[in-house]
Amino acid sequence: MADTSFDLVVIGAGPGGYVAAIRAAQLGLSVAVVEREHMGGICLNWGCIPTKAMLRSSEVFHLMHRAKEFGLSATGIDYDLQAVVKRSRGVAKQLNGGVGHLLKKNKVKTFMGTATIPAKGKVEVAGEKGTDTLIAKNIVLATGARARELPGLEADGDLVWTYKHALTPSRMPKKLLVIGSGAIGIEFASFYNTLGADTTVVEVMDRILPVEDAEISAFAKKSFEKQGMKIREKTMVKKLDRATGKVTAHIEQNGKVTTEEFDTVISAVGIVGNVEGLGLEKLGVKVDRTHVVTDEYCGTGVDGIYAIGDIAGAPWLAHKASHEGVMVAEKIAGHDVHPVKPESIAGCTYCHPQIASVGMTEAKAKEAGHKVKVGRFPFIGNGKAIALGEPDGMVKTVWDEKTGELLGAHMVGAEVTEQIQGYVIGRQLETTEEDLMHTVFPHPTLSEMMHESVLDAYGRAIHI
């Protein structure tokens, strides 16, 4: 097939790749995107979006059981797991089509197939109808990541699941073991536990949700245990013995190994970057522990080759990938750009209760040498939370005592994933405690707790 020449070829059409392609096209560059599987990548098809659709179903199911509290009556409450999955897949499909439409609208050429980079400035795409050779002035690697598989704990799709199997289950787990308590593990544990699975979560670190503030982790743990989840920290699954319809897990805690039987295991022990088969080593692109090494502008050190999103390392979040995509597209187009600061990126976990955070934990802030002031406000002190029937939660803020800089914000409770953005904007605009204290928050809203948490740090909280 004939060579085709572009200003930019993006490899991978996930939330990093397709956004980079659209922004570059808006800036007048000729752009191609190569995608081997699904427009929208893992996030849209097998991650962020379909999990939120499923969690919404379990949340509604949970609320139906609470009908009486709200003066309502609901009887014969039940669920149809396949219908829940079907809705989730439908949401993903709708958005997948939307990405294709956006690329077309912005005149981005798409190539379905597997990409390799045989030489600088050249991308080969092996598709169903043969191989296309693309000439590229610039290449953006946005190939994402996949589930890490630990030896002996590999998924088989029957008894041991990855996130993909957990999103399209063939049956409802009765007794479930979730290995790993990061966002992915906890979200699936929350979904299946709410639908009635007897759920155990095992975490190798000393607490669940180990990247969160310790107080938030402790609060979440208590909430999960109240919902019947079993949480085992500083614990490791050494091996799994598989038999018909059951798995025996060898679990080590405090140097002692015990065995327990489950009918389903979900492995959520992190991710590895999709760096293989691209020809990176030959090009001189450095790879460290399955992630491409980049500078603050996502450059790989090889002229004209950039890496964004999960393949370029933590934090492994879709919104980080998108933002990097925009930044790189603008850089290639010759604009002045600012590096994406990982510490300004919020993390959200959509379990019940929700968890959201941005910036430093209290421990990290102290470690970095800050003298801190900490504010806390409980949901029980907020009128809207009580009216919603969601009195369990907390907003915590961490401040630099000397400068009044907002170092970090950490939240657990209803709808905190929507609220965290207030603090993200505050940090972006370099807010001080003074600015936020003088800001009028609307009443009655959950956001008032964000105000009260600031006031509390300075001994001025009103409603506690």
Coordinates of C-alpha atoms in Angstrom, one line a residue:
M1 CA 0.0 0.0 0.0
A2 CA 1.1 3.6 -0.6
D3 CA 3.0 5.5 2.0
T4 CA 1.0 8.1 3.8
S5 CA 2.5 11.1 5.4
F6 CA 1.4 12.9 8.7
D7 CA 2.6 15.6 11.1
L8 CA 1.6 13.3 13.9
V9 CA 0.8 9.6 14.3
V10 CA -0.7 8.6 17.6
I11 CA -0.5 4.9 18.6
G12 CA -3.4 4.0 20.8
A13 CA -6.9 5.6 20.9
G14 CA -7.6 5.6 24.6
P15 CA -8.2 8.8 26.6
G16 CA -4.7 9.9 26.0
G17 CA -4.3 9.0 22.3
Y18 CA -7.7 10.2 20.9
V19 CA -7.5 13.4 22.8
A20 CA -4.0 14.1 21.6
A21 CA -5.1 13.4 18.0
I22 CA -8.2 15.7 18.3
R23 CA -6.2 18.6 19.8
A24 CA -3.4 18.3 17.2
A25 CA -6.0 18.3 14.4
Q26 CA -7.7 21.4 15.9
L27 CA -4.3 23.1 15.7
G28 CA -4.0 22.4 12.0
L29 CA -1.7 19.3 12.0
S30 CA -2.4 16.3 9.8
V31 CA -3.0 13.4 12.2
A32 CA -3.5 9.6 12.1
V33 CA -4.5 7.3 15.0
V34 CA -3.6 3.6 15.1
E35 CA -5.8 1.4 17.4
R36 CA -5.6 -2.3 17.5
E37 CA -8.9 -3.0 19.4
H38 CA -11.4 -0.4 20.6
M39 CA -11.8 3.3 20.1
G40 CA -11.7 4.8 23.6
G41 CA -9.2 2.2 24.9
I42 CA -9.5 0.3 28.1
C43 CA -10.9 3.3 30.0
L44 CA -14.0 3.6 27.9
N45 CA -14.5 -0.1 27.0
W46 CA -13.2 -2.1 30.0
G47 CA -12.4 0.4 32.8
C48 CA -13.6 3.8 34.0
I49 CA -16.9 3.9 32.2
P50 CA -18.4 0.4 32.3
T51 CA -17.4 0.0 36.0
K52 CA -19.2 3.2 36.8
A53 CA -22.3 2.0 35.0
M54 CA -22.2 -1.3 37.0
L55 CA -21.5 0.5 40.3
R56 CA -24.5 2.7 39.6
S57 CA -26.7 -0.4 39.4
S58 CA -25.4 -1.7 42.7
E59 CA -25.9 1.7 44.3
V60 CA -29.6 1.8 43.2
F61 CA -30.0 -1.8 44.4
H62 CA -28.6 -0.7 47.8
L63 CA -31.0 2.3 47.9
M64 CA -34.0 0.1 47.1
H65 CA -33.2 -1.9 50.2
R66 CA -33.3 1.4 52.2
A67 CA -36.7 2.5 50.8
K68 CA -38.4 2.3 54.2
E69 CA -36.0 5.0 55.6
F70 CA -37.3 7.4 53.0
G71 CA -41.0 6.7 53.6
L72 CA -41.1 4.5 50.5
S73 CA -42.0 0.8 50.0
A74 CA -40.3 -1.6 47.7
T75 CA -40.9 -5.3 47.8
G76 CA -39.5 -8.3 45.9
I77 CA -36.2 -6.4 45.3
D78 CA -33.9 -8.4 43.0
Y79 CA -31.4 -8.0 40.2
D80 CA -30.6 -9.6 36.9
L81 CA -26.8 -9.7 36.6
Q82 CA -26.9 -10.2 32.8
A83 CA -29.2 -7.1 32.5
V84 CA -26.8 -5.1 34.7
V85 CA -23.9 -6.2 32.4
K86 CA -25.9 -5.4 29.3
R87 CA -26.6 -1.9 30.4
S88 CA -22.9 -1.4 31.2
R89 CA -21.8 -2.7 27.8
G90 CA -24.4 -0.4 26.1
V91 CA -23.0 2.6 27.8
A92 CA -19.5 1.7 26.7
K93 CA -20.7 1.0 23.1
Q94 CA -22.4 4.4 22.9
L95 CA -19.2 6.2 24.0
N96 CA -17.0 4.1 21.8
G97 CA -19.1 5.2 18.8
G98 CA -18.8 8.8 20.0
V99 CA -15.0 8.7 19.9
G100 CA -15.0 7.4 16.3
H101 CA -17.4 10.2 15.4
L102 CA -15.2 12.9 17.1
L103 CA -12.1 11.7 15.3
K104 CA -13.9 11.7 11.9
K105 CA -15.3 15.2 12.6
N106 CA -11.8 16.5 13.3
K107 CA -10.5 14.8 10.1
V108 CA -8.2 12.5 12.0
K109 CA -7.4 9.4 9.9
T110 CA -7.8 6.1 11.8
F111 CA -6.0 2.9 11.1
M112 CA -7.2 -0.3 12.8
G113 CA -4.3 -2.7 13.4
T114 CA -1.1 -3.3 15.4
A115 CA 1.6 -0.7 15.2
T116 CA 5.4 -1.1 15.1
I117 CA 8.0 1.6 14.6
P118 CA 10.6 0.1 12.3
A119 CA 12.6 3.4 12.2
K120 CA 12.3 6.9 13.5
G121 CA 9.6 8.7 11.7
K122 CA 7.9 5.6 10.4
V123 CA 5.0 3.5 11.7
E124 CA 3.8 0.3 10.2
V125 CA 0.3 -0.9 10.8
A126 CA -0.6 -4.5 10.4
G127 CA -4.4 -4.6 9.8
E128 CA -6.9 -7.1 8.5
K129 CA -6.3 -6.0 4.9
G130 CA -2.5 -5.9 5.0
T131 CA 0.1 -3.5 6.1
D132 CA 0.1 0.3 5.9
T133 CA 3.3 2.3 6.2
L134 CA 2.8 5.8 7.7
I135 CA 5.5 8.5 7.6
A136 CA 5.3 10.5 10.8
K137 CA 7.1 13.7 11.7
N138 CA 6.1 13.0 15.3
I139 CA 4.9 9.9 17.1
V140 CA 3.0 9.8 20.3
L141 CA 3.0 6.5 22.2
A142 CA -0.4 6.1 24.0
T143 CA -0.6 2.3 24.2
G144 CA -1.8 2.1 27.8
A145 CA -1.4 -0.8 30.2
R146 CA -2.9 -4.1 31.1
A147 CA -3.5 -6.1 34.3
R148 CA -0.4 -7.4 36.0
E149 CA -0.5 -11.1 36.4
L150 CA 1.4 -12.7 39.3
P151 CA 2.8 -16.2 38.9
G152 CA 0.5 -18.8 40.2
L153 CA -2.4 -16.3 40.4
E154 CA -3.0 -16.0 36.6
A155 CA -6.6 -15.5 35.5
D156 CA -8.4 -18.3 33.7
G157 CA -11.7 -16.5 33.2
D158 CA -13.6 -19.3 35.0
L159 CA -12.5 -19.2 38.7
V160 CA -9.8 -16.5 38.6
W161 CA -10.9 -13.2 36.9
T162 CA -9.2 -10.0 35.8
Y163 CA -11.2 -6.8 35.5
K164 CA -12.4 -7.8 32.1
H165 CA -14.0 -11.0 33.4
A166 CA -15.4 -9.2 36.4
L167 CA -17.1 -6.7 34.0
T168 CA -18.8 -9.5 32.0
P169 CA -19.4 -12.2 34.6
S170 CA -20.9 -15.5 33.5
R171 CA -22.3 -16.0 37.0
M172 CA -22.6 -14.3 40.3
P173 CA -19.8 -15.1 42.8
K174 CA -21.0 -16.5 46.1
K175 CA -17.7 -16.4 48.0
L176 CA -15.3 -13.9 46.5
L177 CA -11.7 -13.2 47.1
V178 CA -10.3 -9.9 45.8
I179 CA -6.5 -9.6 45.7
G180 CA -5.4 -6.0 45.9
S181 CA -7.2 -3.0 47.4
G182 CA -6.3 -0.2 45.0
A183 CA -9.1 1.6 43.2
I184 CA -9.9 -1.4 40.8
G185 CA -10.0 -4.0 43.5
I186 CA -12.1 -2.0 45.9
E187 CA -14.6 -1.0 43.2
F188 CA -15.2 -4.6 42.2
A189 CA -15.3 -5.7 45.9
S190 CA -17.9 -3.0 46.5
F191 CA -20.0 -4.0 43.5
Y192 CA -20.1 -7.7 44.2
N193 CA -20.4 -7.3 48.0
T194 CA -23.5 -5.0 47.5
L195 CA -25.1 -7.6 45.3
G196 CA -24.7 -10.2 48.1
A197 CA -21.3 -11.9 47.5
D198 CA -19.5 -12.9 50.6
T199 CA -16.4 -10.8 49.9
T200 CA -12.9 -10.9 51.3
V201 CA -10.2 -8.3 50.3
V202 CA -6.5 -9.1 50.7
E203 CA -3.9 -6.3 50.7
V204 CA -0.2 -6.8 51.0
M205 CA 0.4 -3.2 52.4
D206 CA -0.4 -2.3 56.0
R207 CA -3.7 -0.7 54.9
I208 CA -6.3 -0.8 52.1
L209 CA -6.3 2.0 49.5
P210 CA -2.6 2.5 50.4
V211 CA -2.2 5.7 48.3
E212 CA -4.9 7.5 50.2
D213 CA -4.5 9.4 53.5
A214 CA -4.3 7.0 56.4
E215 CA -7.4 8.4 58.1
I216 CA -9.4 8.1 54.9
S217 CA -8.3 4.4 54.5
A218 CA -9.3 3.7 58.1
F219 CA -12.7 5.3 57.7
A220 CA -13.3 3.4 54.4
K221 CA -12.2 0.1 56.0
K222 CA -14.8 0.6 58.8
S223 CA -17.5 1.4 56.3
F224 CA -16.7 -1.7 54.2
E225 CA -16.6 -4.0 57.3
K226 CA -20.0 -2.6 58.4
Q227 CA -21.3 -3.7 54.9
G228 CA -20.1 -7.2 55.7
M229 CA -16.8 -7.1 53.7
K230 CA -13.8 -8.9 55.3
I231 CA -10.6 -6.9 55.0
R232 CA -7.2 -8.5 55.6
E233 CA -4.2 -6.2 55.5
K234 CA -0.4 -7.0 55.6
T235 CA -1.6 -10.2 53.9
M236 CA -0.4 -12.1 50.8
V237 CA -2.0 -14.8 48.6
K238 CA 0.9 -17.2 48.1
K239 CA -0.9 -19.6 45.7
L240 CA -4.2 -20.8 44.4
D241 CA -5.2 -24.5 44.0
R242 CA -7.9 -24.7 41.4
A243 CA -10.5 -27.5 41.4
T244 CA -14.0 -27.9 39.8
G245 CA -16.0 -24.9 40.9
K246 CA -13.7 -23.9 43.7
V247 CA -10.3 -22.3 44.5
T248 CA -8.3 -22.9 47.6
A249 CA -6.3 -19.8 48.5
H250 CA -3.1 -20.1 50.5
I251 CA -3.1 -16.8 52.5
E252 CA -0.1 -15.6 54.5
Q253 CA -0.6 -13.2 57.4
N254 CA 2.0 -12.5 60.2
G255 CA 4.2 -15.4 58.9
K256 CA 1.4 -17.9 59.1
V257 CA -0.2 -19.5 56.1
T258 CA -3.9 -20.6 56.2
T259 CA -6.1 -21.9 53.5
E260 CA -9.6 -20.8 52.6
E261 CA -12.0 -21.8 49.8
F262 CA -13.7 -19.4 47.4
D263 CA -15.7 -19.9 44.2
T264 CA -14.3 -16.8 42.5
V265 CA -11.0 -14.8 42.7
I266 CA -10.5 -11.3 41.2
S267 CA -6.9 -10.3 40.8
A268 CA -6.3 -6.5 40.9
V269 CA -2.6 -6.3 41.7
G270 CA -1.6 -3.4 39.5
I271 CA -0.8 -2.9 35.9
V272 CA 2.1 -3.3 33.4
G273 CA 2.7 -1.0 30.4
N274 CA 2.1 -2.1 26.9
V275 CA 5.6 -1.6 25.7
E276 CA 6.3 -4.8 23.8
G277 CA 6.4 -5.3 20.1
L278 CA 6.7 -1.6 19.2
G279 CA 10.4 -1.7 18.5
L280 CA 11.3 0.8 21.3
E281 CA 14.6 -0.7 22.3
K282 CA 16.0 -0.4 18.8
L283 CA 14.9 3.2 18.6
G284 CA 16.7 4.0 21.9
V285 CA 13.5 4.7 23.9
K286 CA 14.2 3.8 27.5
V287 CA 11.9 1.5 29.3
D288 CA 12.0 1.0 33.1
R289 CA 9.8 -1.7 34.7
T290 CA 7.4 -1.8 31.7
H291 CA 7.0 2.0 31.5
V292 CA 8.6 4.4 29.1
V293 CA 10.9 6.9 30.8
T294 CA 9.9 10.5 29.9
D295 CA 10.8 14.0 30.8
E296 CA 8.2 16.5 32.2
Y297 CA 7.0 17.3 28.7
C298 CA 6.4 13.5 27.9
G299 CA 9.5 13.5 25.7
T300 CA 11.3 10.1 25.5
G301 CA 14.7 11.5 24.7
V302 CA 14.4 10.3 21.1
D303 CA 13.6 13.2 18.9
G304 CA 10.0 13.3 17.7
I305 CA 8.8 10.4 20.0
Y306 CA 6.6 11.2 23.0
A307 CA 4.8 8.9 25.5
I308 CA 1.6 9.8 27.4
G309 CA -0.8 8.1 29.8
D310 CA -0.4 4.7 31.5
I311 CA 2.6 3.7 29.4
A312 CA 4.5 6.7 30.8
G313 CA 3.9 5.7 34.4
A314 CA 1.9 6.8 37.5
P315 CA -0.6 8.2 38.3
W316 CA -2.5 5.7 36.1
L317 CA -5.5 7.9 35.5
A318 CA -7.4 8.6 32.4
H319 CA -7.6 12.4 33.0
K320 CA -3.9 12.5 33.4
A321 CA -3.5 10.8 30.0
S322 CA -5.9 13.3 28.3
H323 CA -4.2 16.3 29.8
E324 CA -0.8 15.0 28.7
G325 CA -2.3 14.4 25.2
V326 CA -3.4 18.0 24.9
M327 CA 0.0 19.3 26.2
V328 CA 2.0 17.2 23.8
A329 CA -0.2 18.1 20.8
E330 CA 0.3 21.8 21.7
K331 CA 4.0 21.4 22.1
I332 CA 4.3 19.7 18.7
A333 CA 2.3 22.5 17.2
G334 CA 4.9 25.0 18.6
H335 CA 2.9 26.4 21.5
D336 CA 4.2 27.3 24.9
V337 CA 3.1 24.6 27.3
H338 CA 3.1 23.7 31.0
P339 CA 4.1 20.3 32.2
V340 CA 1.3 18.2 33.8
K341 CA 2.0 18.1 37.6
P342 CA 1.1 14.6 39.0
E343 CA 0.4 16.1 42.4
S344 CA -2.3 18.3 41.0
I345 CA -4.3 15.4 39.6
A346 CA -7.2 14.1 41.7
G347 CA -7.8 10.4 42.3
C348 CA -11.3 9.1 42.5
T349 CA -12.6 5.7 43.7
Y350 CA -16.3 4.9 43.1
C351 CA -16.9 2.4 45.8
H352 CA -19.6 2.9 48.4
P353 CA -18.7 5.3 50.2
Q354 CA -16.8 7.1 47.4
I355 CA -13.2 8.3 48.0
A356 CA -11.5 11.3 46.4
S357 CA -8.2 13.1 47.0
V358 CA -5.7 15.5 45.5
G359 CA -2.2 16.6 46.6
M360 CA -0.3 15.3 49.6
T361 CA -1.5 13.1 52.4
E362 CA -0.9 14.4 55.9
A363 CA 2.0 12.0 56.4
K364 CA 3.6 13.0 53.0
A365 CA 3.3 16.7 53.8
K366 CA 5.1 16.2 57.1
E367 CA 7.7 14.0 55.4
A368 CA 8.3 16.8 53.0
G369 CA 9.1 19.1 55.9
H370 CA 5.9 21.1 56.1
K371 CA 4.5 22.3 59.4
V372 CA 0.9 21.5 58.9
K373 CA -2.6 22.5 60.0
V374 CA -5.3 19.9 59.5
G375 CA -9.0 20.5 59.1
R376 CA -11.7 17.9 59.3
F377 CA -15.5 18.0 58.9
P378 CA -17.9 15.0 59.2
F379 CA -20.9 14.4 57.0
I380 CA -23.1 14.2 60.1
G381 CA -22.7 17.9 60.6
N382 CA -24.1 18.8 57.1
G383 CA -27.8 19.3 56.5
K384 CA -27.8 18.1 52.9
A385 CA -25.9 14.9 53.8
I386 CA -28.6 14.1 56.5
A387 CA -31.4 15.0 54.1
L388 CA -29.9 12.6 51.5
G389 CA -29.6 9.8 54.1
E390 CA -25.8 9.8 53.7
P391 CA -24.5 10.9 57.2
D392 CA -21.3 8.8 57.0
G393 CA -18.2 10.5 55.6
M394 CA -15.5 13.1 56.2
V395 CA -13.7 15.9 54.4
K396 CA -10.0 16.4 55.5
T397 CA -7.7 19.3 54.4
V398 CA -4.0 19.7 54.9
W399 CA -2.4 23.2 55.0
D400 CA 1.0 24.7 55.2
E401 CA 0.9 26.5 58.5
K402 CA 3.3 29.2 57.4
T403 CA 1.9 30.1 53.9
G404 CA -1.7 28.9 54.1
E405 CA -1.1 26.8 51.0
L406 CA -3.6 23.9 50.4
L407 CA -1.2 20.9 50.4
G408 CA -3.8 18.2 50.1
A409 CA -7.5 17.4 50.3
H410 CA -9.0 14.0 51.1
M411 CA -12.6 13.0 51.2
V412 CA -14.8 9.9 51.8
G413 CA -18.6 9.8 51.5
A414 CA -21.4 10.5 49.1
E415 CA -20.6 12.2 45.8
V416 CA -17.1 13.2 46.9
T417 CA -15.8 12.3 43.4
E418 CA -17.8 15.3 42.1
Q419 CA -16.8 17.6 44.9
I420 CA -13.0 17.1 44.8
Q421 CA -12.8 19.3 41.7
G422 CA -13.4 22.4 43.9
Y423 CA -10.1 21.7 45.7
V424 CA -8.3 20.9 42.4
I425 CA -9.3 24.3 41.0
G426 CA -8.2 25.9 44.3
R427 CA -4.8 24.3 44.1
Q428 CA -4.5 25.2 40.4
L429 CA -5.2 28.9 41.2
E430 CA -2.8 28.7 44.2
T431 CA -5.5 29.3 46.7
T432 CA -4.8 30.0 50.4
E433 CA -7.0 29.3 53.4
E434 CA -8.0 32.9 53.4
D435 CA -9.4 32.7 49.8
L436 CA -11.5 29.7 50.6
M437 CA -12.7 31.1 53.9
H438 CA -14.0 34.2 52.1
T439 CA -15.7 32.1 49.4
V440 CA -19.5 31.7 49.8
F441 CA -20.6 28.1 49.4
P442 CA -24.3 27.5 48.5
H443 CA -26.7 26.0 51.1
P444 CA -27.8 23.3 51.4
T445 CA -25.1 21.4 49.6
L446 CA -22.5 18.8 50.4
S447 CA -19.9 21.4 49.2
E448 CA -20.4 23.4 52.5
M449 CA -18.3 20.7 54.2
M450 CA -15.4 21.7 52.0
H451 CA -15.7 25.2 53.5
E452 CA -16.1 23.9 57.1
S453 CA -13.0 21.7 56.7
V454 CA -11.0 24.8 55.9
L455 CA -12.5 26.7 58.8
D456 CA -11.8 23.8 61.1
A457 CA -8.1 23.8 60.3
Y458 CA -8.0 27.3 61.7
G459 CA -10.3 26.8 64.7
R460 CA -13.2 28.5 63.0
A461 CA -15.7 25.7 62.1
I462 CA -19.3 26.7 62.8
H463 CA -21.2 23.4 62.6
I464 CA -19.1 21.2 64.8

